[in-house]
Amino acid sequence: MALDSDDATLKSLEEIDRARAAWEDRPRHASQDAAYRAFVEELRRDVPFYRDAGAELPLTDRAVHQENGERFRSPHVPAAYRLSSSGTTGKPLEVTLDDAAWYTVNYRFFAQVLEVAGLSADIFRRGEPAVVFVSNKPGRSSFVRPLPPLGNGLYVRLQLGGADVLRLFSRLRAPVLYGKPTYLLDLRAALLGQGAAAPPWTPRLLLVSGEPLHADDRRRLTDYFRAPVVDALASTEGGLVAATEPDASTYRVIGENVRLEVRDEHGAVRPDGAGELVLTNLVNRGTFVARYLTGDHAELATAADGTQRLLRLRGREPGTLRFRTARLPAEAVTAAVGHLPGLGDFQVDLRDPDRTVLRWAPDPGCPDEDALRVELRAAVDRLLPGEEPVLERHERITPPGGKKRRFLTAAPA
């Protein structure tokens, strides 16, 4: 979400109010279908890339937008802001946003998450922390921003790496603790490393986004912070795409923001089924994004009334792993290895056809690494009796500021 950026954030309540007014002044439609038809009409009329499109809008992807950025912009829409994706999975994607989209990405995002989570805005207090975002990106600084949709509470970015994370975190009691799963796990590790066997306070909600949430990481977070998890899928150009209810496994698609399709393994694009998500963003008029191949894989269900849900979301992780002697569901590997007592993280590397590498990192304060190593070898042998993966011990798996990749494969599985 854009509030993670130092230099691209609205810095005054007056600017936020102007952006909110632009969002409130947008044309309202009687249905999602009507909103989509109006979007397509505007797109075909005003956006150069789509003026000569046939009856069906073409599929696009990151490369198309990077090479033709200006052709996705309307000359009639003032785009005041530029925003880039993190680039952790490739070259960053830069988009422009109009005022309404900027408000949606930075502020409406939280109101929509709370709606999905079933939390009332009454739990927030003016001038007090409302959301604490945890960051481990090198070179960033902590900051505070107002959040008008949350009772004018405060958005606080807590930058890890300081000498006394426990003391600082103890003062930032907020209903929502937010970050990539890796970031929140780093916060957990820092607190454990400073002797906090339990956190100094318990949030009402853990909000994660930005990378896949694996079952073992979910357990580590909920066991430590003692709070339910909402897992959100967000886009750079338009904010919230979908989110789970607390501790649920299916995702509600935010129809106000997006319409989704999936491209199946045969290349057919459908409103239901499993495949790569195809996103049409209905919020941003600064950069028009229609039928965009996201690279994320999911199972999509679309109801007769147009509402959508993601029944499963695995992002860019493979669903099946091809070992030298077996094909196994990725979830089965996580179930067999990821929950071992004392294990902090692991990664399977299948890029070398002649050997399998399993990297592992102990949990902070693991009492007996030798015993963990023995248990890990036994679990791997049960999983793959026909081969002997190399076990590599690491202090950490995902570098600071990076995006977790648990399963490394030579080709898509």
Coordinates of C-alpha atoms in Angstrom, one line a residue:
M1 CA 0.0 0.0 0.0
A2 CA 1.3 3.5 -0.8
L3 CA 1.5 4.6 2.8
D4 CA 4.6 2.5 3.0
S5 CA 6.4 5.2 1.0
D6 CA 8.2 8.2 2.5
D7 CA 8.0 10.5 -0.5
A8 CA 4.7 9.6 -2.0
T9 CA 2.3 10.1 0.9
L10 CA -0.2 12.9 1.4
K11 CA 1.2 15.0 4.2
S12 CA -1.6 17.2 5.4
L13 CA -5.3 16.8 6.4
E14 CA -6.2 19.4 3.8
E15 CA -4.6 17.3 1.0
I16 CA -6.4 14.2 2.3
D17 CA -9.7 16.0 2.4
R18 CA -9.2 17.1 -1.2
A19 CA -8.5 13.5 -2.2
R20 CA -11.5 12.2 -0.3
A21 CA -13.8 14.8 -1.9
A22 CA -12.6 13.6 -5.3
W23 CA -13.4 10.0 -4.3
E24 CA -16.8 11.0 -3.0
D25 CA -17.6 13.0 -6.2
R26 CA -17.0 10.0 -8.5
P27 CA -20.1 8.9 -10.5
R28 CA -22.0 6.2 -8.6
H29 CA -23.6 3.3 -10.4
A30 CA -26.6 1.2 -9.6
S31 CA -24.7 -2.1 -9.9
Q32 CA -21.2 -3.5 -10.5
D33 CA -22.2 -4.3 -14.1
A34 CA -23.1 -0.7 -14.7
A35 CA -19.8 0.5 -13.2
Y36 CA -17.9 -1.9 -15.4
R37 CA -19.8 -0.8 -18.6
A38 CA -19.1 2.8 -17.8
F39 CA -15.5 2.0 -17.2
V40 CA -15.2 0.2 -20.6
E41 CA -17.0 3.0 -22.4
E42 CA -14.6 5.6 -21.0
L43 CA -11.6 3.4 -21.7
R44 CA -12.5 2.8 -25.3
R45 CA -13.3 6.5 -25.9
D46 CA -10.4 8.2 -24.1
V47 CA -7.4 5.9 -23.6
P48 CA -5.1 5.5 -26.6
F49 CA -4.2 1.9 -26.0
Y50 CA -7.8 0.7 -26.2
R51 CA -9.2 3.0 -29.0
D52 CA -8.6 0.3 -31.7
A53 CA -9.4 -2.7 -29.5
G54 CA -11.8 -5.2 -30.9
A55 CA -15.0 -6.6 -29.4
E56 CA -13.0 -8.1 -26.6
L57 CA -10.4 -6.1 -24.6
P58 CA -6.9 -7.4 -25.0
L59 CA -4.9 -9.0 -22.2
T60 CA -2.0 -7.0 -20.9
D61 CA 0.8 -7.6 -18.4
R62 CA 3.6 -5.8 -16.6
A63 CA 5.8 -5.6 -19.7
V64 CA 3.1 -4.0 -21.9
H65 CA 2.4 -1.3 -19.3
Q66 CA 6.2 -0.7 -18.8
E67 CA 6.7 -0.2 -22.5
N68 CA 3.5 1.8 -23.3
G69 CA 2.8 3.6 -20.0
E70 CA 1.5 6.9 -21.6
R71 CA -0.9 5.0 -23.8
F72 CA -2.8 3.8 -20.8
R73 CA -3.6 7.4 -19.6
S74 CA -6.5 9.6 -20.6
P75 CA -5.8 13.2 -21.6
H76 CA -8.9 14.2 -19.7
V77 CA -7.8 12.9 -16.3
P78 CA -5.3 14.9 -14.2
A79 CA -3.0 12.3 -12.6
A80 CA -1.2 14.1 -9.8
Y81 CA 0.6 11.1 -8.2
R82 CA 3.1 8.5 -9.3
L83 CA 3.5 5.2 -7.6
S84 CA 5.8 2.3 -8.2
S85 CA 5.5 -1.3 -7.1
S86 CA 8.2 -2.6 -4.9
G87 CA 10.0 -4.6 -7.7
T88 CA 10.7 -7.5 -5.4
T89 CA 9.5 -9.9 -8.1
G90 CA 10.9 -8.0 -11.1
K91 CA 11.2 -4.5 -12.6
P92 CA 8.9 -2.1 -10.7
L93 CA 5.7 -1.1 -12.3
E94 CA 5.0 2.6 -12.3
V95 CA 1.5 3.9 -12.5
T96 CA -0.1 7.3 -12.1
L97 CA -3.1 8.0 -9.9
D98 CA -5.8 10.6 -9.9
D99 CA -7.0 12.1 -6.6
A100 CA -9.8 9.6 -6.1
A101 CA -7.5 6.6 -6.7
W102 CA -4.9 8.0 -4.3
Y103 CA -7.4 8.3 -1.6
T104 CA -8.6 4.7 -2.3
V105 CA -5.1 3.3 -2.1
N106 CA -4.0 5.1 1.0
Y107 CA -7.1 5.6 3.1
R108 CA -10.2 3.9 1.7
F109 CA -8.1 0.7 1.9
F110 CA -8.3 0.5 5.6
A111 CA -12.1 1.3 5.8
Q112 CA -12.7 -1.6 3.4
V113 CA -10.4 -4.0 5.4
L114 CA -12.4 -3.1 8.5
E115 CA -15.7 -3.8 6.8
V116 CA -14.5 -7.3 5.7
A117 CA -13.1 -7.9 9.2
G118 CA -16.3 -6.8 10.9
L119 CA -14.6 -4.2 13.0
S120 CA -16.3 -0.9 13.9
A121 CA -14.5 2.4 13.5
D122 CA -15.5 3.1 17.1
I123 CA -12.4 1.2 18.3
F124 CA -10.1 4.0 17.0
R125 CA -9.3 7.2 18.8
R126 CA -8.3 10.6 17.4
G127 CA -4.5 11.2 17.8
E128 CA -3.8 7.6 19.0
P129 CA -2.2 4.8 17.0
A130 CA -4.8 3.1 14.8
V131 CA -2.5 1.0 12.5
V132 CA 1.1 0.1 13.1
F133 CA 2.8 -0.9 9.9
V134 CA 6.0 -2.9 10.5
S135 CA 8.8 -2.5 7.9
N136 CA 12.2 -4.2 7.6
K137 CA 13.2 -2.5 4.3
P138 CA 16.8 -1.2 4.7
G139 CA 17.2 2.6 4.7
R140 CA 13.6 3.5 5.6
S141 CA 12.6 5.6 8.5
S142 CA 9.6 5.5 10.9
F143 CA 6.9 8.0 10.4
V144 CA 3.3 8.9 11.5
R145 CA 0.4 9.9 9.2
P146 CA -3.3 10.7 10.0
L147 CA -6.0 8.2 9.0
P148 CA -9.3 10.2 8.7
P149 CA -11.4 7.0 7.9
L150 CA -10.3 5.5 11.2
G151 CA -11.5 8.3 13.5
N152 CA -8.5 10.4 12.7
G153 CA -6.3 7.8 14.4
L154 CA -2.7 7.5 13.4
Y155 CA -0.9 5.3 10.9
V156 CA 2.6 4.6 12.3
R157 CA 5.4 2.9 10.4
L158 CA 7.7 1.0 12.8
Q159 CA 11.1 0.5 11.2
L160 CA 12.8 -2.5 12.5
G161 CA 16.5 -2.5 13.2
G162 CA 16.6 -0.1 16.2
A163 CA 18.3 -1.0 19.4
D164 CA 15.1 -1.2 21.5
V165 CA 12.2 -2.5 19.5
L166 CA 10.5 -3.8 22.6
R167 CA 10.4 -0.4 24.3
L168 CA 9.2 1.4 21.1
F169 CA 6.6 -1.3 20.3
S170 CA 5.3 -1.2 23.8
R171 CA 4.2 2.4 23.4
L172 CA 2.5 1.9 20.0
R173 CA -0.7 0.1 21.1
A174 CA -2.9 0.0 18.1
P175 CA -6.0 -2.1 17.1
V176 CA -4.4 -3.1 13.8
L177 CA -0.8 -4.5 13.4
Y178 CA 0.0 -4.6 9.7
G179 CA 2.8 -5.8 7.3
K180 CA 4.0 -8.6 5.1
P181 CA 4.0 -11.9 7.0
T182 CA 7.8 -11.8 6.8
Y183 CA 7.8 -8.3 8.4
L184 CA 5.6 -9.4 11.3
L185 CA 7.7 -12.5 11.8
D186 CA 10.7 -10.3 12.0
L187 CA 9.0 -8.2 14.7
R188 CA 8.2 -11.4 16.6
A189 CA 11.8 -12.4 16.3
A190 CA 13.0 -9.0 17.5
L191 CA 10.7 -9.1 20.5
L192 CA 11.7 -12.7 21.4
G193 CA 15.3 -11.7 21.0
Q194 CA 14.8 -9.0 23.6
G195 CA 13.2 -11.4 26.1
A196 CA 9.5 -10.8 25.4
A197 CA 8.1 -14.4 25.5
A198 CA 4.7 -12.7 25.0
P199 CA 4.1 -9.4 23.2
P200 CA 3.6 -6.3 25.4
W201 CA 0.1 -5.8 24.0
T202 CA -2.4 -7.6 21.8
P203 CA -3.9 -6.1 18.7
R204 CA -7.5 -6.6 17.6
L205 CA -6.3 -7.7 14.2
L206 CA -3.2 -8.8 12.3
L207 CA -3.4 -7.5 8.7
V208 CA -1.0 -9.1 6.3
S209 CA -0.5 -8.4 2.6
G210 CA 2.2 -8.4 0.0
E211 CA 3.3 -12.0 -0.1
P212 CA 1.8 -15.5 0.4
L213 CA 0.7 -16.4 3.9
H214 CA 1.8 -20.0 4.6
A215 CA 0.0 -22.1 7.1
D216 CA 3.0 -22.5 9.4
D217 CA 3.7 -18.7 9.3
R218 CA 0.1 -18.0 10.2
R219 CA 0.4 -20.3 13.2
R220 CA 3.6 -18.6 14.4
L221 CA 1.9 -15.1 14.2
T222 CA -1.4 -16.1 15.8
D223 CA 0.3 -18.1 18.6
Y224 CA 2.6 -15.2 19.5
F225 CA 0.4 -12.1 19.0
R226 CA -2.8 -13.9 20.1
A227 CA -4.9 -12.1 17.4
P228 CA -6.8 -13.2 14.3
V229 CA -5.4 -12.7 10.8
V230 CA -6.9 -10.9 7.8
D231 CA -5.0 -11.8 4.6
A232 CA -5.4 -9.1 2.0
L233 CA -4.5 -9.0 -1.7
A234 CA -3.8 -5.4 -2.9
S235 CA -2.7 -3.8 -6.2
T236 CA -0.3 -0.9 -6.7
E237 CA -2.7 1.0 -9.0
G238 CA -6.0 0.8 -7.1
G239 CA -5.8 -0.6 -3.6
L240 CA -7.6 -3.6 -2.1
V241 CA -8.5 -6.4 -4.4
A242 CA -9.7 -9.1 -1.9
A243 CA -9.4 -9.9 1.7
T244 CA -10.4 -12.8 4.1
E245 CA -12.5 -12.4 7.1
P246 CA -10.5 -13.0 10.3
D247 CA -8.8 -16.4 10.3
A248 CA -10.9 -17.5 7.2
S249 CA -9.4 -19.1 4.1
T250 CA -11.6 -17.7 1.4
Y251 CA -11.3 -14.1 0.1
R252 CA -14.1 -11.6 -0.6
V253 CA -13.3 -9.7 -3.8
I254 CA -13.9 -6.0 -3.5
G255 CA -16.3 -5.4 -6.4
E256 CA -16.2 -1.7 -5.9
N257 CA -12.6 -1.7 -6.8
V258 CA -12.0 -4.5 -9.3
R259 CA -13.4 -7.2 -11.5
L260 CA -11.4 -10.4 -11.7
E261 CA -11.1 -13.2 -14.3
V262 CA -8.8 -16.2 -14.5
R263 CA -6.7 -17.5 -17.4
D264 CA -6.6 -21.3 -17.2
E265 CA -3.8 -23.6 -18.2
H266 CA -5.1 -23.7 -21.8
G267 CA -5.1 -19.9 -22.1
A268 CA -8.9 -19.5 -21.9
V269 CA -10.1 -16.5 -19.8
R270 CA -13.1 -17.2 -17.6
P271 CA -15.1 -15.7 -14.7
D272 CA -14.8 -18.9 -12.7
G273 CA -12.2 -21.6 -12.1
A274 CA -8.5 -21.9 -11.3
G275 CA -5.7 -20.1 -13.1
E276 CA -3.8 -16.8 -13.3
L277 CA -5.7 -13.8 -12.0
V278 CA -6.7 -11.3 -14.6
L279 CA -7.5 -7.9 -13.0
T280 CA -9.6 -5.0 -14.2
N281 CA -9.2 -2.0 -11.9
L282 CA -12.3 0.1 -11.7
V283 CA -11.0 2.8 -9.3
N284 CA -8.0 4.5 -11.0
R285 CA -8.5 6.8 -13.9
G286 CA -4.9 8.0 -13.8
T287 CA -3.6 4.8 -15.3
F288 CA -6.3 2.6 -16.8
V289 CA -5.7 -1.1 -16.1
A290 CA -8.0 -3.6 -17.8
R291 CA -7.6 -7.4 -18.2
Y292 CA -4.1 -7.3 -16.6
L293 CA -2.3 -10.6 -16.1
T294 CA -1.2 -10.3 -12.5
G295 CA 1.1 -13.4 -12.2
D296 CA -0.9 -14.5 -9.1
H297 CA -2.7 -17.8 -9.2
A298 CA -6.0 -18.5 -7.5
E299 CA -9.4 -20.2 -7.8
L300 CA -12.2 -17.7 -8.5
A301 CA -15.9 -18.1 -8.0
T302 CA -18.4 -15.6 -9.5
A303 CA -22.0 -15.6 -8.3
A304 CA -25.1 -14.9 -10.5
D305 CA -25.3 -11.4 -9.0
G306 CA -21.7 -10.6 -10.0
T307 CA -20.1 -10.9 -6.5
Q308 CA -16.8 -12.8 -6.5
R309 CA -14.7 -14.8 -4.0
L310 CA -11.3 -16.3 -4.2
L311 CA -11.6 -19.9 -2.9
R312 CA -7.9 -20.3 -2.8
L313 CA -5.0 -18.0 -3.4
R314 CA -1.4 -19.2 -3.7
G315 CA 0.0 -16.1 -5.4
R316 CA 3.2 -16.9 -7.3
E317 CA 4.2 -20.0 -5.4
P318 CA 3.8 -23.3 -7.3
G319 CA 1.0 -25.5 -6.4
T320 CA 2.9 -28.8 -7.1
L321 CA 6.6 -29.5 -6.6
R322 CA 8.5 -31.8 -8.9
F323 CA 11.2 -33.5 -6.9
R324 CA 13.5 -36.0 -8.6
T325 CA 11.6 -39.0 -7.3
A326 CA 8.1 -37.6 -6.6
R327 CA 5.5 -34.9 -7.3
L328 CA 4.0 -33.5 -4.2
P329 CA 1.5 -30.7 -3.4
A330 CA 3.4 -27.7 -2.0
E331 CA 0.9 -27.7 0.9
A332 CA 1.9 -31.2 1.8
V333 CA 5.6 -30.1 2.1
T334 CA 4.6 -27.2 4.4
A335 CA 2.5 -29.5 6.5
A336 CA 5.3 -32.1 6.9
V337 CA 8.1 -29.7 7.6
G338 CA 6.9 -26.2 8.5
H339 CA 5.4 -27.0 11.9
L340 CA 8.3 -28.7 13.5
P341 CA 9.0 -27.3 17.0
G342 CA 11.9 -24.9 17.0
L343 CA 11.8 -24.2 13.2
G344 CA 11.5 -20.6 12.2
D345 CA 11.4 -20.9 8.4
F346 CA 12.4 -23.1 5.5
Q347 CA 12.8 -23.0 1.7
V348 CA 12.9 -25.7 -0.9
D349 CA 15.2 -25.1 -3.9
L350 CA 14.6 -27.4 -6.9
R351 CA 16.4 -25.4 -9.5
D352 CA 19.4 -27.8 -9.7
P353 CA 18.2 -31.0 -11.5
D354 CA 20.8 -33.1 -9.7
R355 CA 20.1 -32.2 -6.1
T356 CA 17.3 -30.8 -3.9
V357 CA 18.3 -28.2 -1.2
L358 CA 16.2 -27.5 1.8
R359 CA 17.3 -24.3 3.6
W360 CA 16.1 -23.9 7.2
A361 CA 16.4 -21.3 9.9
P362 CA 15.8 -21.9 13.6
D363 CA 13.2 -20.0 15.5
P364 CA 14.7 -17.3 17.9
G365 CA 15.6 -19.0 21.1
C366 CA 15.4 -22.5 19.7
P367 CA 16.5 -24.6 22.7
D368 CA 18.2 -27.5 20.8
E369 CA 19.3 -27.0 17.2
D370 CA 20.8 -30.5 17.1
A371 CA 17.5 -32.1 18.0
L372 CA 15.7 -29.9 15.4
R373 CA 18.2 -31.0 12.7
V374 CA 17.4 -34.6 13.5
E375 CA 13.7 -34.1 13.4
L376 CA 14.0 -32.1 10.2
R377 CA 16.0 -34.9 8.5
A378 CA 13.4 -37.5 9.7
A379 CA 10.5 -35.4 8.3
V380 CA 12.2 -35.0 5.0
D381 CA 13.1 -38.7 4.8
R382 CA 9.4 -39.6 5.4
L383 CA 8.3 -37.2 2.8
L384 CA 10.9 -38.2 0.2
P385 CA 12.1 -41.7 0.9
G386 CA 13.7 -42.0 -2.5
E387 CA 16.1 -39.1 -2.3
E388 CA 18.2 -37.3 0.3
P389 CA 17.8 -33.5 0.1
V390 CA 20.7 -31.4 1.2
L391 CA 19.9 -29.5 4.5
E392 CA 21.4 -26.0 4.8
R393 CA 21.2 -24.1 8.0
H394 CA 20.7 -20.3 7.6
E395 CA 20.2 -17.4 10.0
R396 CA 17.3 -16.2 7.9
I397 CA 15.8 -17.2 4.5
T398 CA 14.2 -14.0 3.1
P399 CA 16.5 -11.0 2.9
P400 CA 15.3 -7.8 4.6
G401 CA 12.8 -5.9 2.4
G402 CA 12.4 -8.9 0.1
K403 CA 9.4 -11.0 -0.7
K404 CA 9.3 -14.5 0.6
R405 CA 9.7 -17.3 -2.0
R406 CA 9.3 -20.6 -0.2
F407 CA 9.6 -22.9 -3.3
L408 CA 12.2 -22.2 -6.0
T409 CA 11.6 -24.1 -9.2
A410 CA 13.4 -24.1 -12.6
A411 CA 10.0 -23.7 -14.4
P412 CA 6.4 -23.1 -13.4
A413 CA 4.8 -26.1 -11.7

